[in-house]
Every structure is written in structure tokens, then in C-alpha cells.
CSV table of C-alpha atoms and ligand atoms in Angstrom, one decimal:
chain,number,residue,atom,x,y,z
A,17,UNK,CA,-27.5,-18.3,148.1
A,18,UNK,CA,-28.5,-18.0,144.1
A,19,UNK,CA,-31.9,-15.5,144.0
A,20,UNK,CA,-34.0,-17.4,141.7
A,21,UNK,CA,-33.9,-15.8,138.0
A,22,UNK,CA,-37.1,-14.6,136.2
A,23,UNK,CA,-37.7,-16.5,134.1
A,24,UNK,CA,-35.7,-20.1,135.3
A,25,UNK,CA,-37.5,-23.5,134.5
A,26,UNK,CA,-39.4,-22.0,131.4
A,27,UNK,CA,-38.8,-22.9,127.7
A,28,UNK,CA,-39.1,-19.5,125.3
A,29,UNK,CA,-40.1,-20.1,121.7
A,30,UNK,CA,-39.6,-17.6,119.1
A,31,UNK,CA,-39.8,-17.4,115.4
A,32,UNK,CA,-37.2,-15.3,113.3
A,33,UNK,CA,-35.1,-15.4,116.7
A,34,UNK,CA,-31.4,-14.8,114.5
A,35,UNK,CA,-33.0,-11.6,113.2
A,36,UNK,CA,-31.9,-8.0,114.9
A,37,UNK,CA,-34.7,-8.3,117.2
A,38,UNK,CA,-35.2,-12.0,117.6
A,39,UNK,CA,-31.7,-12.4,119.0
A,40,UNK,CA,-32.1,-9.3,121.5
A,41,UNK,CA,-35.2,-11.3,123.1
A,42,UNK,CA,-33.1,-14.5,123.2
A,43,UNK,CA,-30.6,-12.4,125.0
A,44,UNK,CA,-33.1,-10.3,127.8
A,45,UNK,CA,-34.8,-13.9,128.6
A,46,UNK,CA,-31.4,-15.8,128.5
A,47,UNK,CA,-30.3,-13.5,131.3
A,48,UNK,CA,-32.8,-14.3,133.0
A,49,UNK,CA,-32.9,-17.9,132.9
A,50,UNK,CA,-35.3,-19.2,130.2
A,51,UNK,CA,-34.1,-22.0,127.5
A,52,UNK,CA,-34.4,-20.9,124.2
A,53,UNK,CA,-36.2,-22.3,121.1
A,54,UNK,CA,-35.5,-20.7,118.0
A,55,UNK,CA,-36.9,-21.1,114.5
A,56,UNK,CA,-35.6,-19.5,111.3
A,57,UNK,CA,-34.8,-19.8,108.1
A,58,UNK,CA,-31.1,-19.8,108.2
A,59,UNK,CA,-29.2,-23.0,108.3
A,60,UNK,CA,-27.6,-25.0,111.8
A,61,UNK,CA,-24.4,-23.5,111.0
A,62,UNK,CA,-25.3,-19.8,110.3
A,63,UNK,CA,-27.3,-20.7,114.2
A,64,UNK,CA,-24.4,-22.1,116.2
A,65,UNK,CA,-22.0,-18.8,116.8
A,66,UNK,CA,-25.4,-17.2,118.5
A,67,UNK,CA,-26.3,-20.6,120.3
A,68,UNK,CA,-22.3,-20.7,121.5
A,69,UNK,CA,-23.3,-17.1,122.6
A,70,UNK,CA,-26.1,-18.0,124.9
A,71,UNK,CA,-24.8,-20.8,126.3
A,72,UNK,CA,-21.2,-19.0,127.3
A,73,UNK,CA,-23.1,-15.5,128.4
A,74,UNK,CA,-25.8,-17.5,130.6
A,75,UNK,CA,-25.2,-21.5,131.1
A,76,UNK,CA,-29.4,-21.6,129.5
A,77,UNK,CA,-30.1,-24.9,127.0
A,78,UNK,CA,-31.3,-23.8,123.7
A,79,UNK,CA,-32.4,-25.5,120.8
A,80,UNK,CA,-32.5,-24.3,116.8
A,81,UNK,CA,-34.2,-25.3,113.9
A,82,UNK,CA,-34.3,-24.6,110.3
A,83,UNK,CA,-37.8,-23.9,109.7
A,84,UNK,CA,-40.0,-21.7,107.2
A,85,UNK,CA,-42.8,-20.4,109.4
A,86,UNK,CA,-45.0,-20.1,106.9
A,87,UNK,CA,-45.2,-23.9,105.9
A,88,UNK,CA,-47.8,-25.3,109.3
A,89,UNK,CA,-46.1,-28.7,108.7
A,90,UNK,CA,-43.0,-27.2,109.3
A,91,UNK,CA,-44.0,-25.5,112.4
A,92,UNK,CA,-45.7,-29.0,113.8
A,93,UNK,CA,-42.2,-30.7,113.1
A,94,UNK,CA,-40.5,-28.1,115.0
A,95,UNK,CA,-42.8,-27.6,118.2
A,96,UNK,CA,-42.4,-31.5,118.4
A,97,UNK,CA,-38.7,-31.2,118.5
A,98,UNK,CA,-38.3,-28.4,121.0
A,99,UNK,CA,-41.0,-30.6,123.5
A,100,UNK,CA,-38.2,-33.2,123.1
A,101,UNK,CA,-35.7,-31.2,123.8
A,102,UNK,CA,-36.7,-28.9,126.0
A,103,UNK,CA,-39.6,-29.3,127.4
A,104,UNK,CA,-43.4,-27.5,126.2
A,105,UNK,CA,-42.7,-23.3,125.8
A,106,UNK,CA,-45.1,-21.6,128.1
A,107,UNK,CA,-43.5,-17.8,126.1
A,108,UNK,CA,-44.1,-18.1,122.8
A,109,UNK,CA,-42.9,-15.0,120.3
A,110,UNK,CA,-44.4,-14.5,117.6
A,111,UNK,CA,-41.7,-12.5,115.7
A,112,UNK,CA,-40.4,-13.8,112.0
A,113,UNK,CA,-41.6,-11.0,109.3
A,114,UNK,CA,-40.5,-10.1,105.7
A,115,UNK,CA,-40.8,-6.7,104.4
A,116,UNK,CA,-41.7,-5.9,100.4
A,117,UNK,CA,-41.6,-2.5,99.3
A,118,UNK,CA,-43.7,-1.8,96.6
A,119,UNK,CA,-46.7,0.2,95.3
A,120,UNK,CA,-49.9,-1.0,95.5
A,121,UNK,CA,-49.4,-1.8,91.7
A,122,UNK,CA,-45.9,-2.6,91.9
A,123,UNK,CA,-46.9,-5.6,93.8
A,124,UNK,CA,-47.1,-8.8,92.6
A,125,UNK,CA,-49.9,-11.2,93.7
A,126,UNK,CA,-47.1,-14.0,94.6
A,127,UNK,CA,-45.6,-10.9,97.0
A,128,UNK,CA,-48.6,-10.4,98.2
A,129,UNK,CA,-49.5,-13.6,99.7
A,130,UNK,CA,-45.7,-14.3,100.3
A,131,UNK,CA,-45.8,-11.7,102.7
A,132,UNK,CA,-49.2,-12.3,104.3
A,133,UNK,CA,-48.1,-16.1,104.7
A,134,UNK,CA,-45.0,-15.1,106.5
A,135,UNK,CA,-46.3,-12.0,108.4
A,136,UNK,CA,-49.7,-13.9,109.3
A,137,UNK,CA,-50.4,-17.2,108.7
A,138,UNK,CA,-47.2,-18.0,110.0
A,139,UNK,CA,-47.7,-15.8,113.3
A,140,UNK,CA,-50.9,-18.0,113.6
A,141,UNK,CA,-49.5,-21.1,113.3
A,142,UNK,CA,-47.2,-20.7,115.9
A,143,UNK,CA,-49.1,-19.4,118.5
A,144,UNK,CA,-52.1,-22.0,117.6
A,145,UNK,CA,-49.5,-24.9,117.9
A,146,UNK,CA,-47.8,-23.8,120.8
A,147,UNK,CA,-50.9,-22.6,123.0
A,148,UNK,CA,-52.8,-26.2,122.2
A,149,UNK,CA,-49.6,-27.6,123.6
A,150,UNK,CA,-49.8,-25.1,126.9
A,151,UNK,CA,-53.2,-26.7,127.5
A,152,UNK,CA,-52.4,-30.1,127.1
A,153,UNK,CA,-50.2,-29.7,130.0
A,154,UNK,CA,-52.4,-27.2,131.8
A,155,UNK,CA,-49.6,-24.4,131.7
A,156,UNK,CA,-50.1,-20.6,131.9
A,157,UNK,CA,-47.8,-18.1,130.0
A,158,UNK,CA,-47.6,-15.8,127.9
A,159,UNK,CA,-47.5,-15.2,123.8
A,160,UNK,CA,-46.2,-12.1,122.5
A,161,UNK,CA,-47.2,-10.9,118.7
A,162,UNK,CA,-44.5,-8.5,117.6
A,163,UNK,CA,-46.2,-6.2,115.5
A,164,UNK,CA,-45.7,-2.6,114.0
A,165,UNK,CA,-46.8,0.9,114.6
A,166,UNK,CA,-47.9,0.4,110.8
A,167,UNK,CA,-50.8,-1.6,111.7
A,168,UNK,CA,-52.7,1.6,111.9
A,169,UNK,CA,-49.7,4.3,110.5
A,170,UNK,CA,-50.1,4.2,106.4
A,171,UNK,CA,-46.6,3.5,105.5
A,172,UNK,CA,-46.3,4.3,101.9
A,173,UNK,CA,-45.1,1.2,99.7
A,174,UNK,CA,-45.6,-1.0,102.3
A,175,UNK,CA,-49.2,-2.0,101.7
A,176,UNK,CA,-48.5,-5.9,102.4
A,177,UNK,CA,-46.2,-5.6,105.6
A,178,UNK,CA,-49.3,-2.9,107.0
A,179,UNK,CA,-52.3,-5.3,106.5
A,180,UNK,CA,-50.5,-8.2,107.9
A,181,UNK,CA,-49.5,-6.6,110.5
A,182,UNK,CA,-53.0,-5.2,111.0
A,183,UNK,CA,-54.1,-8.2,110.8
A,184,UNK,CA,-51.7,-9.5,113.4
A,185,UNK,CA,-53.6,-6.8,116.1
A,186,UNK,CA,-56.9,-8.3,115.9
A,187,UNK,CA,-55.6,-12.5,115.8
A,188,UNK,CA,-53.9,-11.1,119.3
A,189,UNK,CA,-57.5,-10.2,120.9
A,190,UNK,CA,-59.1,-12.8,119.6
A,191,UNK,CA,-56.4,-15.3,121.0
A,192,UNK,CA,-56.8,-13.2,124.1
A,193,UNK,CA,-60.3,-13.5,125.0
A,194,UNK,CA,-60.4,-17.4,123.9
A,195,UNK,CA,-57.1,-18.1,126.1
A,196,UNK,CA,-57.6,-15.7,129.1
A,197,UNK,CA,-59.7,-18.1,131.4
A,198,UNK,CA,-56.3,-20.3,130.8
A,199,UNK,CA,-54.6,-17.7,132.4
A,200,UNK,CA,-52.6,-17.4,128.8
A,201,UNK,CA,-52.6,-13.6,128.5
A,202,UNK,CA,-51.2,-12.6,125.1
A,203,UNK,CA,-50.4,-8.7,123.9
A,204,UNK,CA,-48.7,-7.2,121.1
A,205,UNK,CA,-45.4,-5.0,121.3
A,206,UNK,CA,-45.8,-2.2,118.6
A,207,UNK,CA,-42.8,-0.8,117.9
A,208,UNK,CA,-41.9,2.4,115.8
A,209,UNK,CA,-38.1,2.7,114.5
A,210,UNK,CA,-36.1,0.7,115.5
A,211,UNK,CA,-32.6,0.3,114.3
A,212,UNK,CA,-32.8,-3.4,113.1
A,213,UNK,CA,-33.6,-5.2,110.4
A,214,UNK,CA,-34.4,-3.7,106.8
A,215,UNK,CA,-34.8,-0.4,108.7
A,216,UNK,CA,-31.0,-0.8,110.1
A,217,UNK,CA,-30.1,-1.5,106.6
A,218,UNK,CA,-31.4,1.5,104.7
A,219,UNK,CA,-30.1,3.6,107.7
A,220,UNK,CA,-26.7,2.4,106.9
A,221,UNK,CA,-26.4,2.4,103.2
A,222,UNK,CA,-27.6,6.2,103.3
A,223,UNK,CA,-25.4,8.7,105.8
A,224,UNK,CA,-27.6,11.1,107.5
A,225,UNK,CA,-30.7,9.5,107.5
A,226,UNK,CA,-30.8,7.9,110.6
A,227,UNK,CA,-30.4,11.7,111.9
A,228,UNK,CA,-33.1,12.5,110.0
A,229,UNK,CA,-35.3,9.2,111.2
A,230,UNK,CA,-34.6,10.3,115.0
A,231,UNK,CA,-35.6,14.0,114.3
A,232,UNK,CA,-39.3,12.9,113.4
A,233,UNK,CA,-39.3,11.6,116.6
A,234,UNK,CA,-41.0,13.0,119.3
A,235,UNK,CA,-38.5,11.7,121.7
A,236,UNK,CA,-35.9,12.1,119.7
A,237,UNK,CA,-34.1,9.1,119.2
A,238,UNK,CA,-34.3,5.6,117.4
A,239,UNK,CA,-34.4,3.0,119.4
A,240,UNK,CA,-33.0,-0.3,119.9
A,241,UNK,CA,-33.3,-3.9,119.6
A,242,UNK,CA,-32.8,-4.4,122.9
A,243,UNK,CA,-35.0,-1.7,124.0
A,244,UNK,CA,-37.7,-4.0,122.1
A,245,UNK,CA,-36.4,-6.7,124.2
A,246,UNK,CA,-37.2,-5.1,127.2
A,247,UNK,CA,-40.8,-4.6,126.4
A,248,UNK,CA,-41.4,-8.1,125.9
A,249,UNK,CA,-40.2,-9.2,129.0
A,250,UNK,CA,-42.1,-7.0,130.9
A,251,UNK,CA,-45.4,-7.9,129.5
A,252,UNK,CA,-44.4,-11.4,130.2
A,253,UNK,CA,-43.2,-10.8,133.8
A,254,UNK,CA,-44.7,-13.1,136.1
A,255,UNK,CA,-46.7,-9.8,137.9
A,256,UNK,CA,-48.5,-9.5,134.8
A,257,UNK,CA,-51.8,-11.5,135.6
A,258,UNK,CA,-54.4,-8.5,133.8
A,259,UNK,CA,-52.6,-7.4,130.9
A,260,UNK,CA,-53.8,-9.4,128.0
A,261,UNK,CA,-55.3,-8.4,124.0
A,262,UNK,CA,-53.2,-5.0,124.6
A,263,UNK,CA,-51.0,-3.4,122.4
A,264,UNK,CA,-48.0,-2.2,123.8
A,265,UNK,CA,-47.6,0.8,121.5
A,266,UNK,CA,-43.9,1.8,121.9
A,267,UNK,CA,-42.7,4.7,119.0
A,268,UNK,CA,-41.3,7.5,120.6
A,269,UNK,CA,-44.5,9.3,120.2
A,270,UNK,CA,-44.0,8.9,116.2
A,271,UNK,CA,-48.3,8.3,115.8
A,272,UNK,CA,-49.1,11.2,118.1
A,273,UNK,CA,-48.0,13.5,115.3
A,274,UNK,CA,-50.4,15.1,112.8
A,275,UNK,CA,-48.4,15.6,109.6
B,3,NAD,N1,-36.8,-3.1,112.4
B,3,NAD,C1,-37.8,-2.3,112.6
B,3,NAD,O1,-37.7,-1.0,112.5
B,3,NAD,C2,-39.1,-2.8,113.1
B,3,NAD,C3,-40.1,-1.9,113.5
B,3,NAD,C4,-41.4,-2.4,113.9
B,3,NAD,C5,-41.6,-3.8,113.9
B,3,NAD,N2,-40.6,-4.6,113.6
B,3,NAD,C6,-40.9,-6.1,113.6
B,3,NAD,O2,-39.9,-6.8,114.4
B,3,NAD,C7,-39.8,-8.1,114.0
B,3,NAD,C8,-38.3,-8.5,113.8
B,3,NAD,O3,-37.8,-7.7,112.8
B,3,NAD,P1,-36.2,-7.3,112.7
B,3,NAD,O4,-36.2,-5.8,112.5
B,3,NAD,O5,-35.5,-8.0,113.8
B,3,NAD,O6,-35.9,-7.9,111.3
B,3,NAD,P2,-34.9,-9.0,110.8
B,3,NAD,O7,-35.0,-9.1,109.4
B,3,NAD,O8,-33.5,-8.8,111.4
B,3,NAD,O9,-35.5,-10.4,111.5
B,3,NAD,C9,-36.5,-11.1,111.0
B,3,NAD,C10,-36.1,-12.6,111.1
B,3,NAD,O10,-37.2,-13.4,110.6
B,3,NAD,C11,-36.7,-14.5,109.8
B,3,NAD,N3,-37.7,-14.9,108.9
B,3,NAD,C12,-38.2,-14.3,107.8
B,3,NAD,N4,-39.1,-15.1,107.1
B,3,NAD,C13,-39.2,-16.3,107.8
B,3,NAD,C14,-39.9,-17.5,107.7
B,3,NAD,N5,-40.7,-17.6,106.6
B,3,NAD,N6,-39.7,-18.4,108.6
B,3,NAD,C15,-38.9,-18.3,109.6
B,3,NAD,N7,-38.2,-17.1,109.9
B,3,NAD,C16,-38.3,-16.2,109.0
B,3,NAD,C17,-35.5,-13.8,109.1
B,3,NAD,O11,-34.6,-14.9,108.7
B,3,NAD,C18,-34.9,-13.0,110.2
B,3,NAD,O12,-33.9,-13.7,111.0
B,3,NAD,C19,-40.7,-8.2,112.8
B,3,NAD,O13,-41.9,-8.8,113.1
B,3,NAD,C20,-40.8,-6.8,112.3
B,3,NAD,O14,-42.0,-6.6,111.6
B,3,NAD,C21,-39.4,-4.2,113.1
């Protein structure tokens, strides 16, 4: 006999799921049974070799669509489809993000609210959509904000990417309290470095600084997408009935430190 998975008979929704991190949740809740819905900004084509993916490593439905997060239109039109073809998400991850560096004077207005539309706006159109849609059909779950540990940490040339993701930290409570009697619990996963994304890029343009990265690092490594992944299931694991408007603060110790 087949032990039921974890998460079998739910839909996952997640935005920015073909970045670094996006695809390593796709994979932990794959694995365990969920259909997928992902949103991004890449074209069908770029999606297919990961949908191929999910389908071959674990026989789950998924669904992808073009869409620009930032645009609530967009997000409408997209939430509609995955309904149709899935079903209504009852985990919704809230993960797309852009990163400008610049100086606070280095930084154009248009950056500015680029990034705060993507990081923010976008974050709350998603989980706006997608809860209304939870409650239409009476379903509990779970929404997951992926945030930063530089929603408090200063990060220097990063003044956009910190306030939205500060930002980000107090939309999660507020969602909380409003949604908890719903028995929606929603959290944030902070993480510190991880080797994905602009992060992974830098690391591997320059030789030795990844070394460097891990050795500020109280536990003395950098850690992975997948270790990200991990994170978000667990807050969303069905023994989770109390957790909710938490921040899951997971960097290695980096914002014990005093410099
Ligand atoms: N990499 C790190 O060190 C790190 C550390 C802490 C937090 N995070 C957070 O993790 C999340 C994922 O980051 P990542 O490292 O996987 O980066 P990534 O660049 O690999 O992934 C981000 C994804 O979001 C998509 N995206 C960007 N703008 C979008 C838009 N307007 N509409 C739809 N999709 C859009 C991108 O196409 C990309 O696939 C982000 O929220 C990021 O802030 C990353």
C-alpha cells in the first residue's frame, strides 16, 4: 500500500518559481505530492525543460504562465487559469523579487518603484488574489512571503530591495491576524546567503568570495536553495496549526553579529 504523500490533492502557487529558489520549492513540494502553479516572467518555452522535470521526477500536474507579477491584471488572469487547470491553491508563495544595486542617490525614481512594484505590490497581489479564492471555497492553507534577512540588516546599496522587503514583514502580520480565524496561517522565511540568484552570480564571477561570504558566517557555510526549500515546507506542514505572522529567520547566525 502507497503511504499518502504530504502534500497530495493540493495545488502550490508560486511566483518567480524558474528562479534558483522558486524551482527548489517546486521540487520539495513536488516530491511530496502537490501540483504546481508557476508564474514568471520567462516565456512557455524557457518553462517546459523544468515542467518536463517535474512531471518525470514525480508524476505531479503543473501548470506555467507568463506573467509579470507586478501588473494585478496579470495576476487575476493567471489565478483564473490555474483554478481551471488545477484546481484553487490552498499554498501560495510569495517569491518573485528583483534586486537593484545602487546608492541611495544612484537610484533612479523609475528603479525605485520598479523594484517596490515587483518586491511588494506584486507579493500583495498574489496573496490578496489567491487567499479571496481560499475563502470562496472555504479552504485552509498556508501562504509563505519569502523575504530577506535585509528587512532589518542595512545592506549597503540595496536601499530599494531592504524597504520592500521590510515592507513585506509587516503585509505578512497583517495578512495573519485578518486570515487566522480562517485557519490561513501565513509566515515569512528570512533567509541570509544563499547561493542563488544575483547572490550565486557575483559569487561566481569573483573566485574566493564565496569563501569569504561563508567565513562571516557564524555557522560557517552558505546555504542552499534547497535548504530554503525545506523551510517552506515545514512551516506549511499540515502539524502547523499555531505558527502564523512569524518570521522564520534562517541566516546562519549572520544578524547575531555586532560588526
Ligand atoms: N539569493 C539570495 O541570496 C537570497 C537571500 C535572501 C532572500 N532571497 C529571496 O529569495 C527569492 C528568490 O530569489 P532567488 O535567489 O531565487 O533569485 P532568482 O533571480 O533566481 O529568482 C527570482 C525569480 O523571480 C522572477 N521575477 C522577477 N521579476 C518578476 C516579475 N515582475 N514577475 C514575475 N516573476 C518575476 C525572475 O524571473 C526569477 O525567475 C526572492 O524573494 C529573494 O529576495 C534570496
Amino acid at each position: 500500500m502507497h503511504m499518502k504523500k504530504l502534500f497530495q490533492d493540493k495545488v502550490l502557487i508560486i511566483s518567480g518559481g524558474l528562479g534558483d529558489i522558486g524551482k527548489a520549492i517546486c521540487r520539495e513540494f513536488a516530491a511530496q505530492g502537490a501540483a504546481i502553479a508557476i508564474g514568471d516572467l520567462q516565456s512557455p518555452d524557457e518553462a517546459e525543460v523544468f515542467l518536463n522535470e517535474l512531471k518525470q521526477d514525480h508524476q505531479v500536474k503543473s501548470h506555467y504562465a507568463q506573467v509579470d507579477i507586478s501588473d494585478a491584471q496579470a495576476v487575476t488572469g493567471w489565478l483564473e487559469q490555474v483554478e481551471h487547470h488545477l484546481g484553487v491553491a490552498s499554498l501560495v508563495i510569495s517569491n518573485a523579487a528583483r534586486v537593484t544595486q545602487a546608492n541611495l542617490h544612484g537610484l533612479s525614481p523609475e528603479a525605485w518603484s520598479h523594484e517596490l512594484r515587483v518586491n511588494l505590490d506584486g507579493a500583495f497581489y498574489l496573496t490578496q488574489q489567491a487567499t479571496k479564492r481560499m475563502l470562496e471555497k472555504n479552504l485552509s492553507g498556508h501562504v509563505i512571503f519569502i523575504g530577506s534577512w535585509a528587512a532589518e540588516a542595512v545592506h549597503p546599496n540595496l536601499p530599494a530591495y531592504c524597504v520592500s522587503k521590510a515592507g513585506l514583514r509587516m503585509l505578512c502580520k497583517c495578512m495573519a491576524l485578518e486570515l487566522a480565524p480562517h485557519r490561513i496561517l501565513v509566515n515569512e522565511v528570512a533567509p541570509g546567503y544563499v547561493n542563488a540568484g544575483l547572490s550565486a552570480e557575483i559569487w561566481a564571477k569573483n573566485p574566493g568570495l564565496i569563501e569569504k561570504a561563508a567565513a562571516q558566517v557564524p555557522v560557517g557555510k552558505i546555504m542552499t536553495a534547497a535548504d530554503v526549500a525545506k523551510q517552506v515546507a515545514h512551516l506549511c506542514h499540515p502539524s502547523n496549526e499555531h505558527i502564523t505572522g512569524s518570521t522564520l529567520l534562517m541566516d546562519g547566525g549572520l544578524s547575531l553579529q555586532a560588526l
